[in-house]
Coordinates of C-alpha atoms and ligand atoms in Angstrom, one line a residue:
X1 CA 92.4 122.1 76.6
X2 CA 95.5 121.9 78.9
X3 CA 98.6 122.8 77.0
X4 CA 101.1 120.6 76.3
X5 CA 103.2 122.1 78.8
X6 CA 101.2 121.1 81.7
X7 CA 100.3 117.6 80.3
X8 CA 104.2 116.9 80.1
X9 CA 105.1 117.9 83.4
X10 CA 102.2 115.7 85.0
X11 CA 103.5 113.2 83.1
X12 CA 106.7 113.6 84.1
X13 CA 105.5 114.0 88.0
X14 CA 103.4 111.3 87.8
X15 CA 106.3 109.0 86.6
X16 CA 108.8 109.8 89.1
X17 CA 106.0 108.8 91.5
X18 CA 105.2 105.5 90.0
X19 CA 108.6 105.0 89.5
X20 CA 109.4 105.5 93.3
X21 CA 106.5 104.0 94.2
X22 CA 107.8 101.2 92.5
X23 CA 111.8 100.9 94.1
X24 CA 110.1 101.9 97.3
X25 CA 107.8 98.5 97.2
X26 CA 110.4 96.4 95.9
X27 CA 112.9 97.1 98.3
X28 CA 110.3 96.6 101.1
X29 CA 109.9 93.3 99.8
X30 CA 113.5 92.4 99.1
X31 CA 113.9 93.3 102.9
X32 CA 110.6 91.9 104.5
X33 CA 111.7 88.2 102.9
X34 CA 115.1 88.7 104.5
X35 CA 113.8 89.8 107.8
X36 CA 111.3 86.5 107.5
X37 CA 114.3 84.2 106.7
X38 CA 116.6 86.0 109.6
X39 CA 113.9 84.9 112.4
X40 CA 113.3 81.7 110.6
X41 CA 116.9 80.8 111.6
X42 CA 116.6 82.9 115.1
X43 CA 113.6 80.7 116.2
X44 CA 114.9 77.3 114.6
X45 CA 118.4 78.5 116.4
X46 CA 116.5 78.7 119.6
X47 CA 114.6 75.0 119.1
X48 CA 117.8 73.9 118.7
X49 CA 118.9 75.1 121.5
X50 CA 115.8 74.2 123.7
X51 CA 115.9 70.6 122.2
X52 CA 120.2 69.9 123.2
X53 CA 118.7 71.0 126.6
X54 CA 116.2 68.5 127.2
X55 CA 118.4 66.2 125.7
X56 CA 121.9 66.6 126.9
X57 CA 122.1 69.3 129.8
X58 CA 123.0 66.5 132.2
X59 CA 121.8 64.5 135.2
X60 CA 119.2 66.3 137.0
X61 CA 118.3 68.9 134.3
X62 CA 117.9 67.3 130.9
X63 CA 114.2 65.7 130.5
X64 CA 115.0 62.5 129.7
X65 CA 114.0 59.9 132.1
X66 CA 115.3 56.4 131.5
X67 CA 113.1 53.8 132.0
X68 CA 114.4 49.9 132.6
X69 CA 115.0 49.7 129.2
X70 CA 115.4 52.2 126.3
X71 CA 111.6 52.2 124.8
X72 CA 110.3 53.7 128.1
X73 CA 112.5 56.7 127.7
X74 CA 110.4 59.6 128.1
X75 CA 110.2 63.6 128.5
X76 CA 110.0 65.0 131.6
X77 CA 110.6 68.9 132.8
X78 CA 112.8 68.9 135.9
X79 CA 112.6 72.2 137.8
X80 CA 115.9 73.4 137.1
X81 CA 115.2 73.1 133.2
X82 CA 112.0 74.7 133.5
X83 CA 113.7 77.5 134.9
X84 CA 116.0 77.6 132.1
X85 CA 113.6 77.2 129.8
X86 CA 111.5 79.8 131.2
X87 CA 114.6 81.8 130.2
X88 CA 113.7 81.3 126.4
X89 CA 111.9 85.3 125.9
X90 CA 109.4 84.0 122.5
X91 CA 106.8 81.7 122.8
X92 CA 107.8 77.8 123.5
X93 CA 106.2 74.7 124.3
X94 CA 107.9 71.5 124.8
X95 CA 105.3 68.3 124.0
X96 CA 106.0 64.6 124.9
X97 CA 105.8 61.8 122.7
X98 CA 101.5 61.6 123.1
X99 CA 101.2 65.4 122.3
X100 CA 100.9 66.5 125.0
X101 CA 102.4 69.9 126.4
X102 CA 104.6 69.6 128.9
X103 CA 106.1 72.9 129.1
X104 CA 104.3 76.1 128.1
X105 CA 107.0 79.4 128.0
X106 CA 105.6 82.5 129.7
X107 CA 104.5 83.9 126.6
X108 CA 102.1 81.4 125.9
X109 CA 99.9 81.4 128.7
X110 CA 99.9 84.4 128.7
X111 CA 97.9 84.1 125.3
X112 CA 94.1 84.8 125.2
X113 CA 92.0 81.2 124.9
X114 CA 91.2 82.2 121.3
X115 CA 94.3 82.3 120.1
X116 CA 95.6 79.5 122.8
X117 CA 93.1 77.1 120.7
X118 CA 94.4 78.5 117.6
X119 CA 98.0 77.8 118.6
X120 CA 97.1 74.2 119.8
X121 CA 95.5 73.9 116.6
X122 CA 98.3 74.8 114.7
X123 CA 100.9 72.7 116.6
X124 CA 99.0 69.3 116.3
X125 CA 99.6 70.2 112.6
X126 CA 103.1 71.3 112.4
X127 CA 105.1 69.3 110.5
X128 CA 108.8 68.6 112.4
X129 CA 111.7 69.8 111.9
X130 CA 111.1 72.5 108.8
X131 CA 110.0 76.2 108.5
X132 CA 106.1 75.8 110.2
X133 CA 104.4 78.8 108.9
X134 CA 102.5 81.3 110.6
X135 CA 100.6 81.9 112.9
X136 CA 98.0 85.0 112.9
X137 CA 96.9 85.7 116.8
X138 CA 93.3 87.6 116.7
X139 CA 93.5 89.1 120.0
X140 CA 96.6 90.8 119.4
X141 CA 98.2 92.1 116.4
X142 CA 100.6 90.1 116.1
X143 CA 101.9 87.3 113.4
X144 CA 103.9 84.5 115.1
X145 CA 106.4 82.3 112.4
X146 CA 106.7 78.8 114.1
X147 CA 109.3 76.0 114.0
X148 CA 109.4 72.6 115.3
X149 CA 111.9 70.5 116.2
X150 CA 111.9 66.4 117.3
X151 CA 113.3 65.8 120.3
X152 CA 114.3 62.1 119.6
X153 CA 117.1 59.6 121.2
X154 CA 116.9 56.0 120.8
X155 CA 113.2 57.2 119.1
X156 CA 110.9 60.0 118.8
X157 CA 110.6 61.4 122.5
X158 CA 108.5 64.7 121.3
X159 CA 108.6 68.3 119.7
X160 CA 110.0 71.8 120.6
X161 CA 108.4 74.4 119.2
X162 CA 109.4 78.2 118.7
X163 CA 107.5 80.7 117.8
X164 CA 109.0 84.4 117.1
X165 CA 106.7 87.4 116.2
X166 CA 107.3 88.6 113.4
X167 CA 105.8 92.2 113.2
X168 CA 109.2 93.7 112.6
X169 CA 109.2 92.5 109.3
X170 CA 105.4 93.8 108.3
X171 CA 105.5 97.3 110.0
X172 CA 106.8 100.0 107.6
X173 CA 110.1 101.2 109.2
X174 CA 110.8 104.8 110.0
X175 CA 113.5 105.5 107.4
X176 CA 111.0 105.1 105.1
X177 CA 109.2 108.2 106.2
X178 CA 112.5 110.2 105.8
X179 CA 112.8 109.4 102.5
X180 CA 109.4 110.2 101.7
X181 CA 109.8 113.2 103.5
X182 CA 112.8 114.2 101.1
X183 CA 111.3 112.5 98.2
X184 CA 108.2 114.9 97.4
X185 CA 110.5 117.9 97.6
X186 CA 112.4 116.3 95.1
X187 CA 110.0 115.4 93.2
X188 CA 108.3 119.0 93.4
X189 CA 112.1 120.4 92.2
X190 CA 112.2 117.9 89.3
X191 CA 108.6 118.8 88.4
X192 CA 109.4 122.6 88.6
X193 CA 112.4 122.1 86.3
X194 CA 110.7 120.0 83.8
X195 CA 107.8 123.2 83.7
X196 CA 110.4 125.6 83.1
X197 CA 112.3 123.8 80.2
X198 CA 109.3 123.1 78.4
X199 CA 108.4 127.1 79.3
X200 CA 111.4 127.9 77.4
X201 CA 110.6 125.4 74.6
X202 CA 107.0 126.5 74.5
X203 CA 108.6 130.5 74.4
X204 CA 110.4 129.3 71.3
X205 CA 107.5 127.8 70.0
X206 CA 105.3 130.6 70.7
X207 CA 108.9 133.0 68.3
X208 CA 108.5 131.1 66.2
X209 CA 104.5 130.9 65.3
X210 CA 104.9 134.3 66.0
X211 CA 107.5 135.5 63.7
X212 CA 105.8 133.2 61.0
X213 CA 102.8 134.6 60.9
X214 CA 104.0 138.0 60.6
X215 CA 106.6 137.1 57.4
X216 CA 104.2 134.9 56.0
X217 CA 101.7 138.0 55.2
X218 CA 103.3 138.2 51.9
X219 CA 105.0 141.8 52.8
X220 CA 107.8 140.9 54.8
X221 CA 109.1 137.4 52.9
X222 CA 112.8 139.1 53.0
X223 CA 112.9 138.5 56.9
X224 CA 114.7 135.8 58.1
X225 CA 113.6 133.8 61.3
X226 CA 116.7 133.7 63.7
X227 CA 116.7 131.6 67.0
X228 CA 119.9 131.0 68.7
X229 CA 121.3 128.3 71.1
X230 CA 118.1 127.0 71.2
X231 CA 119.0 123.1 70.5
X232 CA 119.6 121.3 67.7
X233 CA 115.8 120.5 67.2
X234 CA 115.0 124.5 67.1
X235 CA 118.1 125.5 65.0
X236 CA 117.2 123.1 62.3
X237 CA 113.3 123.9 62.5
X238 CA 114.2 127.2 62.0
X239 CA 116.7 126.8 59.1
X240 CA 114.0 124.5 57.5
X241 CA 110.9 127.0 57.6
X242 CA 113.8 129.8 56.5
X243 CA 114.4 127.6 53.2
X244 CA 110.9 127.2 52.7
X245 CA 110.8 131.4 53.3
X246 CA 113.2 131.7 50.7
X247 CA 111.6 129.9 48.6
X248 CA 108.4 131.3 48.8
X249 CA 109.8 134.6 48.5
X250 CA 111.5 133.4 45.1
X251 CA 107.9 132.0 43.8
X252 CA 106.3 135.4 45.1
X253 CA 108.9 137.8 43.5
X254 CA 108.9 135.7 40.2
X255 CA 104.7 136.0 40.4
X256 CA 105.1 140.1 41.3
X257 CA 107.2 140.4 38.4
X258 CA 105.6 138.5 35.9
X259 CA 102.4 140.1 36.5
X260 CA 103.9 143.4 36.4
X261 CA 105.5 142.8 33.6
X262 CA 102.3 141.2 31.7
X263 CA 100.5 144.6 32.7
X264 CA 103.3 146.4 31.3
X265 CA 103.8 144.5 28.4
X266 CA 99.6 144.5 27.5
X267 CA 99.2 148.3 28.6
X268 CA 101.5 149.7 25.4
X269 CA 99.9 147.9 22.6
X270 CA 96.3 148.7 24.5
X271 CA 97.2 152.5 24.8
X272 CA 98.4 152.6 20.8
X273 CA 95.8 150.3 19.8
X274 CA 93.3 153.6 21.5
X275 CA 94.9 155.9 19.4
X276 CA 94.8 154.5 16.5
X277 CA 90.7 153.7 16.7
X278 CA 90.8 157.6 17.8
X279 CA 92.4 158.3 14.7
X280 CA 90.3 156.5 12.4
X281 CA 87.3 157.9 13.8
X282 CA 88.6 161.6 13.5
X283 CA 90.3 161.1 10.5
X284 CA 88.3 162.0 6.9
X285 CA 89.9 160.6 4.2
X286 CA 89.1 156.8 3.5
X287 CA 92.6 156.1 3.0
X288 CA 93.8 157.5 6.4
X289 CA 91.4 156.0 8.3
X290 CA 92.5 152.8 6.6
X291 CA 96.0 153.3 7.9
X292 CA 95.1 153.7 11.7
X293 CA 93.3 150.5 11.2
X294 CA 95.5 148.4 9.9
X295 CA 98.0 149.4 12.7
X296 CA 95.0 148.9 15.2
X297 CA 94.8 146.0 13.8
X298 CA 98.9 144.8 14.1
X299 CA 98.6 146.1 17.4
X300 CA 95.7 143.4 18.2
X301 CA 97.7 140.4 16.8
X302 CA 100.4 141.4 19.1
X303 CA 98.5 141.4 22.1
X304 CA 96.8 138.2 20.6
X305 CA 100.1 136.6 20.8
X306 CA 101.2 137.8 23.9
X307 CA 98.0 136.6 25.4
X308 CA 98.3 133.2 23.6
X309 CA 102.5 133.0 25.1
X310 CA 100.7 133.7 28.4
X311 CA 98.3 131.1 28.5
X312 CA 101.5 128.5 27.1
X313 CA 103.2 129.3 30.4
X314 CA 100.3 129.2 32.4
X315 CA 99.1 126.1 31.2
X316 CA 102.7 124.9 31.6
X317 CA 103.4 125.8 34.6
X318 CA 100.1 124.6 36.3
X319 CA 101.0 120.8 34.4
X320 CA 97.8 121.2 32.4
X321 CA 99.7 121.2 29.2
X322 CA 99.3 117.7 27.0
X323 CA 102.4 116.8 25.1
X324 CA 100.7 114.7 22.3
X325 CA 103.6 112.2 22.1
X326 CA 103.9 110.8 18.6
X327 CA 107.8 109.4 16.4
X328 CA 108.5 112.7 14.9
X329 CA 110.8 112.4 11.8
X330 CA 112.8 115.3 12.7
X331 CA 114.7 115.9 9.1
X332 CA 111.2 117.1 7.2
X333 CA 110.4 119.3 9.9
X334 CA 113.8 120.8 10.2
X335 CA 113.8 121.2 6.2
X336 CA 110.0 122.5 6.4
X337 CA 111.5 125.3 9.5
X338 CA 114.6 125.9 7.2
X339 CA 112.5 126.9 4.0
X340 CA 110.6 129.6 6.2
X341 CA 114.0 130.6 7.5
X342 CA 115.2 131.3 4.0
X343 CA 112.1 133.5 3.6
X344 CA 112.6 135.1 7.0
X345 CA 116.7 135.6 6.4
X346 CA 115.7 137.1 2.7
X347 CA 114.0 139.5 3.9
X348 CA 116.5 140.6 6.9
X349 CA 119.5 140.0 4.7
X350 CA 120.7 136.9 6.6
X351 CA 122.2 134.0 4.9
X352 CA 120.7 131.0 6.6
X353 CA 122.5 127.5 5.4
X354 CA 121.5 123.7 6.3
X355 CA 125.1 122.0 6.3
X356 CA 124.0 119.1 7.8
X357 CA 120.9 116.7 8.8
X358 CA 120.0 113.4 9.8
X359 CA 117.7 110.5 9.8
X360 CA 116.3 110.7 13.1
X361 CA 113.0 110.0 14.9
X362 CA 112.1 110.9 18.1
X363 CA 108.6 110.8 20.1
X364 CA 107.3 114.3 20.4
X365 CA 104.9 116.9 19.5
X366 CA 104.9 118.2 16.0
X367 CA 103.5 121.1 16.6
X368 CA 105.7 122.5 19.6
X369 CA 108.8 121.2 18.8
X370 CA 108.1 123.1 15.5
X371 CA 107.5 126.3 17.6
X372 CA 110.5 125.7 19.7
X373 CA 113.1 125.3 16.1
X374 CA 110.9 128.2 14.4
X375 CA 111.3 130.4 17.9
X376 CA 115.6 130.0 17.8
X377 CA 115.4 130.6 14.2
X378 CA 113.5 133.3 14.2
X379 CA 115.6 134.9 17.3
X380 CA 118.7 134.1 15.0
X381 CA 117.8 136.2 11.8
X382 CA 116.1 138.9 14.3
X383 CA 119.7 139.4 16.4
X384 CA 121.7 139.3 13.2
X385 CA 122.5 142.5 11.4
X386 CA 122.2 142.5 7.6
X387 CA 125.2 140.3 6.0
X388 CA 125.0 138.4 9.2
X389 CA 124.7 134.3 8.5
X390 CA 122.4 131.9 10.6
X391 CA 123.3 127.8 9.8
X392 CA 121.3 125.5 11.5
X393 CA 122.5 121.7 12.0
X394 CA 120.8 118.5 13.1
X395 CA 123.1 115.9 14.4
X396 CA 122.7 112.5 15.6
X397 CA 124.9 111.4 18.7
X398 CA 124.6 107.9 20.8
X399 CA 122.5 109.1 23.6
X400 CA 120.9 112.0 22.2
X401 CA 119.9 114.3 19.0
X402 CA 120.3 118.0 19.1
X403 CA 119.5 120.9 17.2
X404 CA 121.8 123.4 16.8
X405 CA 121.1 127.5 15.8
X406 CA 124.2 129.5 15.2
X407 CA 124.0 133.0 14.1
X408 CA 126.6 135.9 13.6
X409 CA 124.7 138.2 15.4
X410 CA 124.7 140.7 18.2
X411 CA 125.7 138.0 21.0
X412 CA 124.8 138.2 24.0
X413 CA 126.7 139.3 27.1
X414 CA 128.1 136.6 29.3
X415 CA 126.7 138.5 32.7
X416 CA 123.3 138.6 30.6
X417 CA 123.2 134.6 29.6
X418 CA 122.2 133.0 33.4
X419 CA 119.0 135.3 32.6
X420 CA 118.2 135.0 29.0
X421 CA 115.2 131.6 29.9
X422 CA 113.9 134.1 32.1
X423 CA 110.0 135.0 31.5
X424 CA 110.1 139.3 30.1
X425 CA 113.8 139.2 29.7
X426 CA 115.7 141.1 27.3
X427 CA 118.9 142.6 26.9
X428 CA 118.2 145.9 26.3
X429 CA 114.4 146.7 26.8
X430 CA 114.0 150.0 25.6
X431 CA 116.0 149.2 22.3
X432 CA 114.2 145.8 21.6
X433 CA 110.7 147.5 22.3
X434 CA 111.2 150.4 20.0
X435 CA 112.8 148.7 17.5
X436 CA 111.0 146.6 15.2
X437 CA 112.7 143.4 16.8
X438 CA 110.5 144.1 19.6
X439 CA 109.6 141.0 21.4
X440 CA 107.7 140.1 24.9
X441 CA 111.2 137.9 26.4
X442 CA 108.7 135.1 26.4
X443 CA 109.6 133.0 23.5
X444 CA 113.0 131.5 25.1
X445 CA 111.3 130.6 28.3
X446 CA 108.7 128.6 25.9
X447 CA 110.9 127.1 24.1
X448 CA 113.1 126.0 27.3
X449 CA 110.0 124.9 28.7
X450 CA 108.6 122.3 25.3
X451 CA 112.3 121.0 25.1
X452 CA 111.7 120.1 28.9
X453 CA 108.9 119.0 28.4
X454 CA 110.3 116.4 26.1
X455 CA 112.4 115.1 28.4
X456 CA 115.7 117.7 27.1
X457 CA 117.2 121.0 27.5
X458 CA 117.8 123.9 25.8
X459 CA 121.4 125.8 26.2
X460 CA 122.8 128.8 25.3
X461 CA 126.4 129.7 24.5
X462 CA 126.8 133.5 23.6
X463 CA 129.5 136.3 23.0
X464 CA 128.8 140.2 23.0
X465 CA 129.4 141.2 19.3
X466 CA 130.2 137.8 17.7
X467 CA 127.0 135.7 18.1
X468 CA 125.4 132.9 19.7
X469 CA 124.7 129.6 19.6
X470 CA 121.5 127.6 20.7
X471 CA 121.3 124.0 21.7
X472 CA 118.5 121.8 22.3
X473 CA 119.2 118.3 23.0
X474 CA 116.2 115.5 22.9
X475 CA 116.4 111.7 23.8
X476 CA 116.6 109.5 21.6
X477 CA 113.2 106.7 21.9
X478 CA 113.3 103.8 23.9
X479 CA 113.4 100.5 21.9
X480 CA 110.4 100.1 23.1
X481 CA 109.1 103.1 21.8
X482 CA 110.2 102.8 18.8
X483 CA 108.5 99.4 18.0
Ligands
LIG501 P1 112.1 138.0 22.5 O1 110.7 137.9 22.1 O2 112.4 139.4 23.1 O3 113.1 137.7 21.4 P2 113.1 135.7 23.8 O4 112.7 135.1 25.0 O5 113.0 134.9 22.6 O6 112.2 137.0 23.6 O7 114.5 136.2 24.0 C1 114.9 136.9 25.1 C2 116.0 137.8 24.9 O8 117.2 137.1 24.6 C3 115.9 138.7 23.6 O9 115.2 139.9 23.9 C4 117.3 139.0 23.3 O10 117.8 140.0 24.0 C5 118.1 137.7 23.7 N1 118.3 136.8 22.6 C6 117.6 135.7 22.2 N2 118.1 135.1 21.2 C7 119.2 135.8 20.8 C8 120.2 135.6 19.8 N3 120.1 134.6 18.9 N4 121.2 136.6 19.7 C9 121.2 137.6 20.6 N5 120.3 137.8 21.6 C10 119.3 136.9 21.7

């Protein structure tokens, strides 16, 4: 298959050749019909010129011969006219009133009895005094344009004709060949330019594959494609595939480090979940072994859960999640989350208060927007010390409802918040792992994700040391969702 390199610059070629193909007929035309129309007037110049002789060149030369009275005027060739007429260098022939030829220029008899007959043919045709066509001779090449003129005084007395060759106008002229003989050079320049542009364009072309291929292997996303003064077509190609690079190495980083940290987070709960089965097979009291169990077994629900969060964002991600969308009176289910809050808060010592709530519906899923209140409360009474409070408020506005989680808790740092949605992230690893709070840094990028995928957000406002506070703000139903 030829490359598009070579199929553009025969194109190219071949167009300038049409092209001058094209100007090069034209203008032969353009000239050819002005060469026609210059001898037109040349020979009718010369009738005219033959007829004011026979007519007026005076006693003793012109043709006409008076007769007693005017209607036996007729056209006769004295000698001295016939020499002058024999003067005339294209082909002439004088006829009388009957037809008849009574002069004949050299030319003419000179022509071959073919083409004599032809020419007598042609002339008992010829209309007077107009453009009379022409005349193709067979022996010779040669094209003939005649024109008659009457010779007429009192009446008609006869015709003049003139006939002028015309193979000036038909044969190609030499300046022609000049410019054909610069043309192809030309044309070879113009065709050697146009194959080394598009060699340079097909050399970028050829970078740019080239460098493609070898970032897009998946080890070397951090590279950067760089082409310069290459044309504004290049320099944006190249700044479009680098955005889509970025991108890509965005998506592939977040992938690397999601499924390291998934391996990481599975791998401690599998290695302690070992130990304790090795325990309670080498241990020999009943109630020992019973111990190692049960913390086998609190080791498996964690895993269970962190497969289950997972599969959430899996399923989310990939849009296979269904949001059952039903009108969701949102005051029982905050009051329903708010009496396991008081349960949860008891136990850690955190005062968690309902100040306010309202009468509000909105079209959701019970069961995930229940997850996505239960997950900020739960974070709330987890990042609150002892003696800490939590309130929790749900507030009607115009546009919108939210759902407000305030605690008095450890805060966040400000440098830290950006991060916070982000899947595995937690503010202090080691300390949240140990420690009983230990969670996965999943559940705020499910819950960011289910108040998304109700058509809301979910925002954080936080302060190192004096607590934070956790928004999610839903639509309210269309009217005509709500009928
Ligand atoms: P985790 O299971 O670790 O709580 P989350 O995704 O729910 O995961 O939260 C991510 C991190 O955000 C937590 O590890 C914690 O550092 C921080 N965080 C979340 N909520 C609060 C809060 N109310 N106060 C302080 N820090 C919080």
């Amino acid at each position: 298959m030829a490359s598009s390199r070579t199929n553009l610059t025969a194109a190219f070629v071949g167009g300038l050749i049409a092209v001058s193909a094209v100007i090069g007929l034209m203008s032969w035309t353009v000239r050819n019909a002005s060469i026609y129309r210059d001898i037109g007037h040349y020979a009718g110049t010369e009738a005219d010129l033959a007829t004011t002789l026979l007519l007026d060149a005076g006693e003793g030369v012109q043709a006409v011969v008076v007769g007693p009275d005017t209607a036996a005027e007729t056209l006769t060739i004295t000698p001295r006219l016939g020499a002058m007429l024999s003067a005339f260098p294209n082909y002439l022939v004088v006829k009388d009133r009957n037809g008849i030829p009574i002069f004949q220029s050299a030319a003419v008899k000179r022509l071959s009895d073919a083409d004599s007959a032809l020419l007598a043919d042609q002339l008992a045709n010829l209309p007077v005094d107009g453009p009379a066509g022409l005349l193709s001779l067979t022996t010779e090449d040669e094209r003939i344009l005649l024109v008659a003129r009457s010779v007429a005084k009192q009446g008609m007395l006869g015709k003049v004709v003139v006939g002028v060759p015309t193979n000036e106008a038909t044969a190609l002229p030499r300046e022609y060949m000049y410019a054909f003989f610069f043309l192809i050079p030309l044309i070879g320049l113009a065709g050697w330019g146009a194959w080394q542009m598009l060699g340079l364009n097909s050399q970028r072309i050829e970078k740019i594959t080239h460098d493609v291929a070898a970032i897009s292997d998946g080890r070397s996303l951090h590279r950067r494609l760089s082409i310069e003064n290459a044309g504004l077509e290049f320099e944006q190609l190249v700044a479009t595939l680098n955005a889509m690079i970025e991108r890509l190495e965005t998506s592939f980083m977040g992938l690397r480090r999601f499924t390291a940290d998934a391996s990481h987070e599975l791998k401690t709960p599998l290695a302690v979940l070992r130990a304790d089965v090795e325990r309670a097979m080498s241990e020999p009291t009943h109630n020992e072994r019973l111990v190692a169990l049960e913390e086998a077994l609190h080791e498996t629900t964690r895993m269970a859960d962190l497969v289950e969060s997972l599969l959430t964002l899996a399923r989310a991600d990939e849009g296979r999640f269904d949001i059952h969308r039903e009108p969701i009176e949102l005051k029982p289910l905050v009051e329903d989350v708010y009496e396991t809050a008081l349960i949860l808060g008891e136990a850690a010592g955190v005062a968690v208060n309902l100040p306010f709530t309202a009468d509000v519906t909105v079209m959701g899923d019970r069961t995930r927007l229940r997850q996505l209140f239960l997950n900020l409360i739960t974070n709330a009474i987890k990042y609150t010390p002892a003696g800490g409070k939590v309130d929790i408020g749900l507030g009607l506005h115009p546009d919108n409802v939210t759902f407000a989680v305030r605690d008095t808790g450890i805060g966040i740092a400000a440098a830290d918040v950006p991060y916070i949605f982000e899947r595995f992230w937690r503010a202090d690893r080691v300390r949240s792992r140990m420690s009983e709070r230990g969670g996965f840094g999943l559940g705020l990028a499910i819950s960011q994700w289910i108040a998304q995928a109700h058509g809301g957000t979910l925002t954080a406002s936080s302060r190192l040391g004096r607590g934070s506070l956790f928004t999610v703000t839903l639509p309210l139903p269309s009217p005509a969702q709500k009928s």
